[in-house]
Coordinates of C-alpha atoms in Angstrom, one line a residue:
M1 CA -14.5 -39.1 -76.7
V2 CA -15.2 -37.2 -79.9
E3 CA -14.3 -40.1 -82.1
F4 CA -16.6 -42.4 -80.0
F5 CA -19.7 -40.3 -80.6
H6 CA -18.9 -39.5 -84.2
A7 CA -18.4 -43.2 -84.8
L8 CA -22.0 -44.0 -83.8
G9 CA -23.9 -44.7 -86.9
W10 CA -27.3 -44.4 -85.4
T11 CA -30.1 -43.1 -87.6
S12 CA -32.9 -43.4 -85.0
I13 CA -33.0 -43.0 -81.2
E14 CA -35.4 -42.7 -78.3
A15 CA -35.3 -39.3 -76.6
T16 CA -35.0 -40.8 -73.1
R17 CA -31.8 -42.6 -74.0
L18 CA -30.2 -39.2 -74.7
N19 CA -30.4 -38.4 -71.0
D20 CA -27.4 -40.7 -70.3
F21 CA -25.3 -38.6 -72.7
L22 CA -26.4 -35.1 -71.9
N23 CA -24.0 -34.3 -69.1
L24 CA -21.0 -35.7 -71.0
V25 CA -21.9 -33.9 -74.1
Q26 CA -22.4 -30.5 -72.5
L27 CA -19.3 -30.9 -70.5
H28 CA -16.9 -32.1 -73.1
M29 CA -18.4 -31.2 -76.5
P30 CA -20.8 -28.3 -76.1
S31 CA -20.5 -27.3 -79.8
K32 CA -20.2 -30.7 -81.4
I33 CA -22.9 -32.6 -83.4
V34 CA -22.9 -35.8 -81.4
F35 CA -25.0 -37.9 -83.7
P36 CA -24.2 -36.7 -87.2
R37 CA -26.3 -39.5 -88.9
L38 CA -29.3 -39.2 -86.6
K39 CA -32.4 -38.6 -88.7
S40 CA -35.3 -39.9 -86.5
L41 CA -36.2 -39.0 -82.9
L42 CA -38.7 -41.0 -80.9
F43 CA -40.3 -39.8 -77.7
P44 CA -41.6 -43.0 -76.1
L45 CA -44.6 -43.9 -73.9
T46 CA -42.5 -44.2 -70.8
H47 CA -41.4 -40.5 -70.9
G48 CA -44.3 -38.6 -69.4
H49 CA -42.7 -35.2 -69.5
C50 CA -40.4 -33.3 -71.8
N51 CA -37.5 -31.9 -69.7
L52 CA -34.7 -32.8 -72.1
N53 CA -32.2 -30.1 -73.0
L54 CA -32.4 -30.9 -76.7
S55 CA -30.6 -27.7 -77.7
G56 CA -27.4 -29.1 -76.4
L57 CA -27.4 -32.0 -78.8
G58 CA -27.1 -30.2 -82.2
L59 CA -30.1 -32.0 -83.8
T60 CA -30.4 -29.8 -86.8
Q61 CA -30.3 -32.8 -89.1
I62 CA -33.4 -34.5 -87.7
E63 CA -36.0 -35.2 -90.3
H64 CA -38.6 -37.4 -88.5
I65 CA -40.0 -37.0 -85.0
S66 CA -42.4 -39.5 -83.4
V67 CA -44.3 -38.6 -80.3
L68 CA -46.0 -41.5 -78.4
S69 CA -48.7 -40.6 -75.9
H70 CA -46.9 -37.4 -75.0
P71 CA -49.5 -34.6 -74.4
T72 CA -47.0 -32.5 -72.5
F73 CA -44.5 -32.6 -75.3
C74 CA -47.3 -31.6 -77.7
S75 CA -47.9 -28.5 -75.6
Q76 CA -44.2 -27.6 -75.8
L77 CA -43.9 -28.4 -79.5
I78 CA -44.0 -24.7 -80.5
D79 CA -40.9 -24.0 -78.3
I80 CA -38.6 -26.7 -79.8
T81 CA -39.5 -26.5 -83.5
P82 CA -36.6 -24.1 -84.2
L83 CA -34.3 -26.9 -83.2
F84 CA -35.4 -29.0 -86.2
P85 CA -35.0 -26.8 -89.3
V86 CA -35.1 -29.7 -91.8
I87 CA -37.9 -31.8 -90.3
R88 CA -39.9 -33.6 -93.0
T89 CA -42.3 -35.8 -91.0
L90 CA -44.1 -35.3 -87.6
E91 CA -45.9 -38.3 -86.2
L92 CA -48.3 -37.9 -83.2
K93 CA -49.2 -41.5 -82.2
D94 CA -51.3 -43.4 -79.7
D95 CA -52.7 -40.6 -77.6
I96 CA -55.8 -39.1 -79.4
V97 CA -55.3 -35.5 -80.4
A98 CA -58.4 -33.6 -79.3
L99 CA -59.7 -30.4 -80.8
S100 CA -58.4 -28.0 -78.2
P101 CA -54.7 -29.1 -78.3
W102 CA -54.8 -29.1 -82.1
K103 CA -56.2 -25.6 -82.2
E104 CA -54.1 -24.1 -79.4
T105 CA -50.7 -25.6 -79.9
I106 CA -50.1 -28.3 -82.5
K107 CA -51.6 -26.4 -85.5
R108 CA -49.5 -23.4 -84.7
A109 CA -46.3 -25.5 -84.3
V110 CA -47.0 -27.3 -87.6
G111 CA -47.4 -24.0 -89.3
T112 CA -44.0 -22.8 -88.2
M113 CA -42.2 -25.9 -89.6
S114 CA -41.4 -24.6 -93.1
S115 CA -39.7 -27.9 -94.1
L116 CA -42.5 -30.2 -92.8
R117 CA -44.2 -32.2 -95.6
N118 CA -45.8 -35.2 -93.8
L119 CA -48.1 -35.1 -90.8
I120 CA -49.2 -38.4 -89.2
I121 CA -51.8 -37.9 -86.5
T122 CA -53.9 -40.1 -84.2
T123 CA -57.3 -38.7 -83.6
S124 CA -61.0 -39.6 -83.6
R125 CA -63.4 -39.7 -86.7
S126 CA -65.1 -36.5 -85.4
I127 CA -62.0 -34.5 -85.1
A128 CA -60.3 -35.5 -88.3
P129 CA -62.4 -33.3 -90.6
Y130 CA -61.5 -30.2 -88.5
I131 CA -57.8 -31.0 -88.8
L132 CA -58.1 -31.6 -92.5
A133 CA -59.8 -28.2 -92.9
D134 CA -57.0 -26.4 -91.1
I135 CA -54.4 -28.1 -93.2
A136 CA -55.7 -26.1 -96.1
T137 CA -54.1 -23.1 -94.5
I138 CA -50.7 -24.8 -94.3
P139 CA -49.6 -25.2 -97.9
T140 CA -46.2 -26.8 -97.1
I141 CA -48.0 -30.1 -95.9
K142 CA -48.1 -32.5 -98.8
M143 CA -49.4 -35.6 -97.1
I144 CA -51.6 -36.2 -94.0
K145 CA -52.4 -39.6 -92.5
F146 CA -55.1 -40.1 -89.9
N147 CA -54.9 -43.0 -87.5
I148 CA -58.6 -43.2 -86.4
R149 CA -59.3 -44.3 -82.9
T150 CA -62.3 -44.4 -80.6
S151 CA -62.4 -41.3 -78.4
N152 CA -64.0 -40.4 -75.1
H153 CA -63.6 -36.6 -75.8
P154 CA -66.9 -34.6 -76.2
E155 CA -68.1 -34.3 -79.7
P156 CA -67.2 -30.9 -81.3
P157 CA -69.8 -28.5 -82.6
N158 CA -70.9 -28.3 -86.2
I159 CA -68.0 -28.6 -88.5
N160 CA -69.0 -25.5 -90.6
S161 CA -68.1 -23.2 -87.7
F162 CA -64.5 -24.5 -87.8
S163 CA -64.0 -24.7 -91.6
S164 CA -61.1 -22.7 -92.9
S165 CA -61.6 -19.8 -95.3
R166 CA -61.4 -20.9 -98.9
Q167 CA -57.9 -21.2 -100.3
S168 CA -56.5 -21.6 -103.7
S169 CA -56.8 -25.2 -104.9
R170 CA -53.9 -27.6 -104.1
D171 CA -53.2 -31.3 -104.0
L172 CA -52.8 -33.3 -100.7
I173 CA -52.0 -37.0 -100.3
L174 CA -54.7 -38.4 -97.9
K175 CA -54.2 -41.6 -95.9
M176 CA -56.2 -43.1 -93.2
T177 CA -56.0 -46.3 -91.0
R178 CA -59.1 -47.8 -89.4
G179 CA -62.2 -45.7 -89.4
D180 CA -65.4 -46.6 -91.2
F181 CA -66.7 -46.3 -94.8
D182 CA -68.7 -43.1 -94.1
I183 CA -65.7 -41.2 -92.9
I184 CA -64.3 -41.4 -96.5
S185 CA -67.1 -39.3 -97.9
T186 CA -67.0 -37.0 -94.9
L187 CA -63.3 -36.2 -95.3
L188 CA -63.5 -35.8 -99.0
R189 CA -66.5 -33.4 -98.8
Q190 CA -64.5 -31.4 -96.2
S191 CA -61.5 -31.3 -98.6
Q192 CA -63.8 -30.0 -101.3
S193 CA -65.1 -27.2 -99.1
V194 CA -61.5 -25.9 -98.6
S195 CA -60.3 -26.4 -102.2
I196 CA -58.1 -29.5 -101.5
S197 CA -57.9 -32.2 -104.1
H198 CA -56.2 -35.6 -103.7
S199 CA -54.1 -37.4 -106.2
V200 CA -53.5 -40.3 -103.7
L201 CA -56.1 -41.8 -101.4
I202 CA -55.2 -44.7 -99.1
F203 CA -57.8 -46.0 -96.7
D204 CA -56.5 -49.1 -94.8
G205 CA -58.2 -51.2 -92.2
I206 CA -61.7 -50.0 -92.8
D207 CA -64.2 -51.4 -90.3
K208 CA -65.8 -54.5 -91.9
D209 CA -69.2 -53.7 -90.3
S210 CA -69.4 -50.4 -92.0
I211 CA -69.4 -51.9 -95.5
E212 CA -73.0 -51.3 -96.6
Q213 CA -74.3 -50.4 -100.0
P214 CA -75.3 -46.8 -99.2
S215 CA -72.0 -46.0 -97.5
V216 CA -70.1 -47.5 -100.4
D217 CA -72.2 -45.5 -102.9
R218 CA -71.5 -42.3 -101.0
A219 CA -67.8 -43.0 -100.8
I220 CA -67.5 -43.7 -104.6
T221 CA -69.6 -40.6 -105.4
A222 CA -67.4 -38.4 -103.2
I223 CA -64.2 -39.8 -104.7
V224 CA -65.3 -39.1 -108.2
D225 CA -66.7 -35.7 -107.4
T226 CA -63.8 -34.4 -105.3
C227 CA -60.7 -36.0 -106.8
P228 CA -60.7 -35.4 -110.6
S229 CA -56.9 -35.9 -110.7
L230 CA -56.8 -39.0 -108.6
K231 CA -53.9 -41.4 -109.6
M232 CA -53.9 -43.9 -106.7
L233 CA -56.9 -45.4 -104.9
T234 CA -56.5 -48.0 -102.2
I235 CA -59.4 -49.2 -99.9
I236 CA -58.5 -52.2 -97.8
A237 CA -61.0 -53.7 -95.4
T238 CA -58.9 -56.8 -94.3
R239 CA -55.6 -58.5 -94.8
S240 CA -54.7 -62.1 -95.4
S241 CA -51.4 -64.0 -96.0
G242 CA -50.3 -65.4 -99.3
S243 CA -52.8 -64.1 -101.9
R244 CA -54.2 -60.8 -100.8
F245 CA -57.8 -61.8 -101.4
Y246 CA -60.0 -62.0 -98.4
R247 CA -60.9 -65.5 -97.1
P248 CA -64.6 -65.2 -96.2
I249 CA -65.9 -66.8 -93.0
S250 CA -69.6 -65.9 -93.5
T251 CA -72.2 -67.8 -95.4
E252 CA -73.2 -66.7 -98.8
D253 CA -76.6 -65.4 -97.5
D254 CA -74.8 -63.0 -95.2
I255 CA -72.6 -61.4 -97.8
L256 CA -73.3 -58.0 -99.4
V257 CA -73.0 -58.2 -103.1
I258 CA -71.5 -55.1 -104.8
S259 CA -71.9 -55.1 -108.6
S260 CA -69.5 -53.6 -111.1
Q261 CA -72.2 -50.9 -111.6
T262 CA -71.3 -49.5 -108.2
L263 CA -67.7 -49.0 -109.3
E264 CA -68.5 -47.9 -112.8
P265 CA -68.3 -44.1 -111.9
L266 CA -64.6 -44.6 -111.1
T267 CA -63.9 -45.0 -114.8
R268 CA -64.4 -41.2 -115.1
L269 CA -61.1 -40.7 -113.3
S270 CA -58.8 -40.9 -116.3
H271 CA -55.5 -40.5 -114.5
I272 CA -55.7 -43.7 -112.4
T273 CA -52.5 -45.7 -112.3
T274 CA -53.2 -47.8 -109.2
L275 CA -56.5 -49.4 -108.1
D276 CA -56.3 -51.5 -105.0
L277 CA -59.7 -52.7 -103.5
H278 CA -59.9 -55.4 -100.8
L279 CA -63.4 -55.3 -99.4
E280 CA -65.0 -57.8 -97.0
T281 CA -67.9 -58.4 -99.5
A282 CA -68.7 -60.0 -102.8
L283 CA -67.4 -57.6 -105.4
I284 CA -68.6 -58.8 -108.8
I285 CA -66.2 -57.9 -111.6
T286 CA -67.5 -58.4 -115.1
P287 CA -65.9 -58.4 -118.6
T288 CA -67.7 -55.1 -119.4
F289 CA -66.3 -53.4 -116.4
L290 CA -62.7 -54.5 -117.2
N291 CA -63.2 -53.3 -120.8
H292 CA -64.2 -49.9 -119.5
I293 CA -61.1 -49.8 -117.3
A294 CA -58.9 -50.6 -120.2
E295 CA -60.6 -48.0 -122.3
F296 CA -60.4 -45.1 -119.9
W297 CA -57.3 -45.9 -117.8
S298 CA -54.6 -46.0 -120.3
S299 CA -51.9 -45.5 -117.7
L300 CA -53.0 -48.3 -115.3
Q301 CA -50.0 -50.1 -113.7
Y302 CA -51.4 -51.9 -110.7
C303 CA -54.9 -53.4 -110.4
Y304 CA -56.1 -55.5 -107.4
L305 CA -59.8 -56.4 -107.1
S306 CA -61.3 -58.8 -104.6
P307 CA -64.4 -60.6 -105.7
F308 CA -65.3 -64.0 -104.3
K309 CA -65.4 -67.2 -106.3
R310 CA -68.2 -68.5 -108.5
F311 CA -71.4 -68.3 -106.4
E312 CA -72.3 -64.9 -107.9
L313 CA -73.1 -66.5 -111.3
E314 CA -76.6 -67.3 -110.1
K315 CA -77.1 -63.7 -108.9
N316 CA -75.7 -61.9 -111.9
E317 CA -76.9 -61.8 -115.5
E318 CA -73.4 -61.3 -116.9
P319 CA -71.0 -64.1 -116.3
L320 CA -67.9 -63.7 -114.2
L321 CA -64.5 -63.2 -115.8
R322 CA -62.8 -65.9 -117.8
L323 CA -59.1 -66.4 -118.3
P324 CA -59.3 -65.0 -121.9
D325 CA -61.0 -61.9 -120.5
I326 CA -58.1 -61.4 -118.1
I327 CA -55.5 -61.8 -120.9
H328 CA -57.3 -59.4 -123.3
F329 CA -57.6 -56.8 -120.5
A330 CA -53.9 -57.0 -119.6
S331 CA -52.9 -56.7 -123.2
R332 CA -54.9 -53.5 -123.6
C333 CA -53.1 -51.9 -120.6
P334 CA -49.5 -51.5 -121.8
S335 CA -48.2 -50.4 -118.4
L336 CA -50.0 -53.0 -116.3
H337 CA -47.4 -55.0 -114.3
T338 CA -49.6 -56.3 -111.4
L339 CA -53.1 -57.8 -111.6
G340 CA -55.1 -59.5 -108.9
V341 CA -58.6 -60.8 -109.9
V342 CA -60.7 -63.9 -109.7
F343 CA -61.9 -65.6 -112.9
D344 CA -63.9 -68.7 -113.8
L345 CA -62.3 -71.8 -115.1
E346 CA -64.8 -74.6 -114.7
L347 CA -64.3 -77.8 -116.8
D348 CA -67.7 -77.7 -118.5
I349 CA -67.1 -74.1 -119.7
I350 CA -63.6 -75.0 -120.9
E351 CA -64.9 -77.9 -123.0
R352 CA -67.9 -75.9 -124.3
E353 CA -65.9 -72.9 -125.4
G354 CA -62.6 -74.5 -126.3
W355 CA -60.5 -71.9 -124.5
F356 CA -57.3 -73.9 -124.8
E357 CA -57.7 -74.4 -128.5
Q358 CA -58.0 -70.6 -128.8
S359 CA -54.8 -69.9 -126.9
P360 CA -52.5 -69.4 -129.9
C361 CA -54.8 -66.5 -130.9
L362 CA -54.8 -64.8 -127.5
P363 CA -52.8 -61.5 -127.2
V364 CA -49.6 -61.1 -125.2
A365 CA -49.2 -58.8 -122.2
R366 CA -45.4 -58.3 -121.9
A367 CA -45.5 -55.8 -119.1
M368 CA -47.2 -58.2 -116.6
K369 CA -44.9 -59.2 -113.7
K370 CA -47.3 -60.4 -111.0
L371 CA -50.6 -62.3 -111.3
D372 CA -52.8 -63.2 -108.3
V373 CA -55.7 -65.4 -109.2
G374 CA -57.2 -65.5 -105.7
S375 CA -59.7 -68.4 -105.5
S376 CA -60.1 -68.9 -109.2
G377 CA -61.1 -72.4 -110.3
I378 CA -58.8 -74.7 -112.2
W379 CA -59.0 -78.1 -113.7
D380 CA -56.0 -78.9 -116.0
H381 CA -52.8 -77.3 -114.6
R382 CA -50.7 -78.1 -117.7
R383 CA -53.0 -76.4 -120.2
T384 CA -53.6 -73.5 -117.8
A385 CA -49.9 -73.0 -117.3
S386 CA -49.3 -73.1 -121.1
I387 CA -51.9 -70.3 -121.6
I388 CA -50.6 -68.2 -118.7
S389 CA -46.9 -68.5 -119.8
T390 CA -47.8 -67.7 -123.4
A391 CA -49.9 -64.7 -122.5
F392 CA -47.6 -63.4 -119.8
P393 CA -44.1 -64.3 -120.9
F394 CA -42.3 -62.1 -118.3
L395 CA -44.4 -63.1 -115.3
D396 CA -42.1 -63.6 -112.2
N397 CA -44.6 -63.7 -109.3
F398 CA -47.7 -65.9 -109.1
A399 CA -50.2 -66.2 -106.1
W400 CA -53.5 -67.8 -105.2
T401 CA -55.7 -68.3 -102.2
G402 CA -55.5 -71.8 -100.8
P403 CA -58.3 -73.7 -99.0
S404 CA -59.6 -72.5 -95.7
F405 CA -61.4 -74.6 -93.0
K406 CA -63.3 -71.4 -92.1
S407 CA -65.1 -71.1 -95.4
T408 CA -66.7 -73.2 -98.1
M409 CA -66.2 -70.4 -100.6
C410 CA -62.4 -70.7 -100.9
M411 CA -61.0 -73.1 -103.4
S412 CA -60.8 -76.8 -102.7
A413 CA -57.6 -78.6 -101.8
R414 CA -57.6 -80.1 -105.3
E415 CA -57.7 -76.7 -106.9
S416 CA -55.0 -75.4 -104.7
E417 CA -52.8 -78.3 -105.6
E418 CA -53.5 -77.7 -109.3
W419 CA -52.4 -74.1 -109.0
F420 CA -49.3 -75.2 -107.1
K421 CA -48.5 -77.4 -110.1
T422 CA -49.2 -74.6 -112.5
Q423 CA -46.8 -72.4 -110.7
N424 CA -44.1 -74.9 -110.9
L425 CA -44.4 -75.6 -114.6

């Protein structure tokens, strides 16, 4: 019997499945660690109450606990925390954590877990700032992730009445899924009020309807003001397969145009190594902006920007990027290994400026491993492939956004075919 349980190589298990073993374990092996490799414990949706005798299982090696829609378990969290002395991650999922449970039980339990480093919590946009303020009093937490959901709970009173007392400054990784653009500035201003700074900001699944110029301006200003040591910034409003650039389904007249001037304040953050922006909007990236990035972000390693194709040329005084601009930019960032950006490669511009004739004089970016050209135009795949292979000799991953029946602003079938041929050369 002992050999059977010790032979189980499980690293994760649902708590309810332990019920089948409890009587056997307690009868035959009361002092044995039944699952020596078990690291993750999941309390599933189907288990509406917490009556498991976990103390009989010897779960001192558990590092990750996930609780799915389990309010009763949350109320008992303080009682079982001594059973998990090396827990690193606590995940409270699906059921929205309201203010009272957080204040009365969860915050106290989290504060007793001296080894806890990561807290993942599902809550509403109105409660998240309160939780963030309280995290300032728990210095062991290094990363907090909010899964924002719509809540039917009553709105809490003014946040100032719940803000924690001012603490010594410290760094906290902040992540969020869903939510809207305005919650970015709200959370960051709350962090600032309790002396928390962020070296990593990841906002994924931002509500597309919340992307408006004022909210974007507030978010950018808050990021620059509150995160002077920021190294990684990710803001994703949508996802797509293949190339990670958004495939628009709106008409050009419906699209908000965000200029490089809106993003320009970010260049004041000199520690940036990762910039990942995927917004459901027209993000115009100009040569001047890329030059500023290269000048101020000497440690940049990963850069993804998501402008649309060429329709912005009529709306912008400065032309969009050209292939030589991309090459010069990459060569000035010695650590840059991944770049995603749209550039302009129209035939008439090629003939007028003689890009291909200049290719032997273009610099080389040896660190580049992945290039995503999105919906960039192309005419001659052979000459384009020659330039790309020369400028990026160690490139091993190449992507683009193919045609879409939902939009006239993605590349044509001919262009997609040309990029396919470029990739294969």
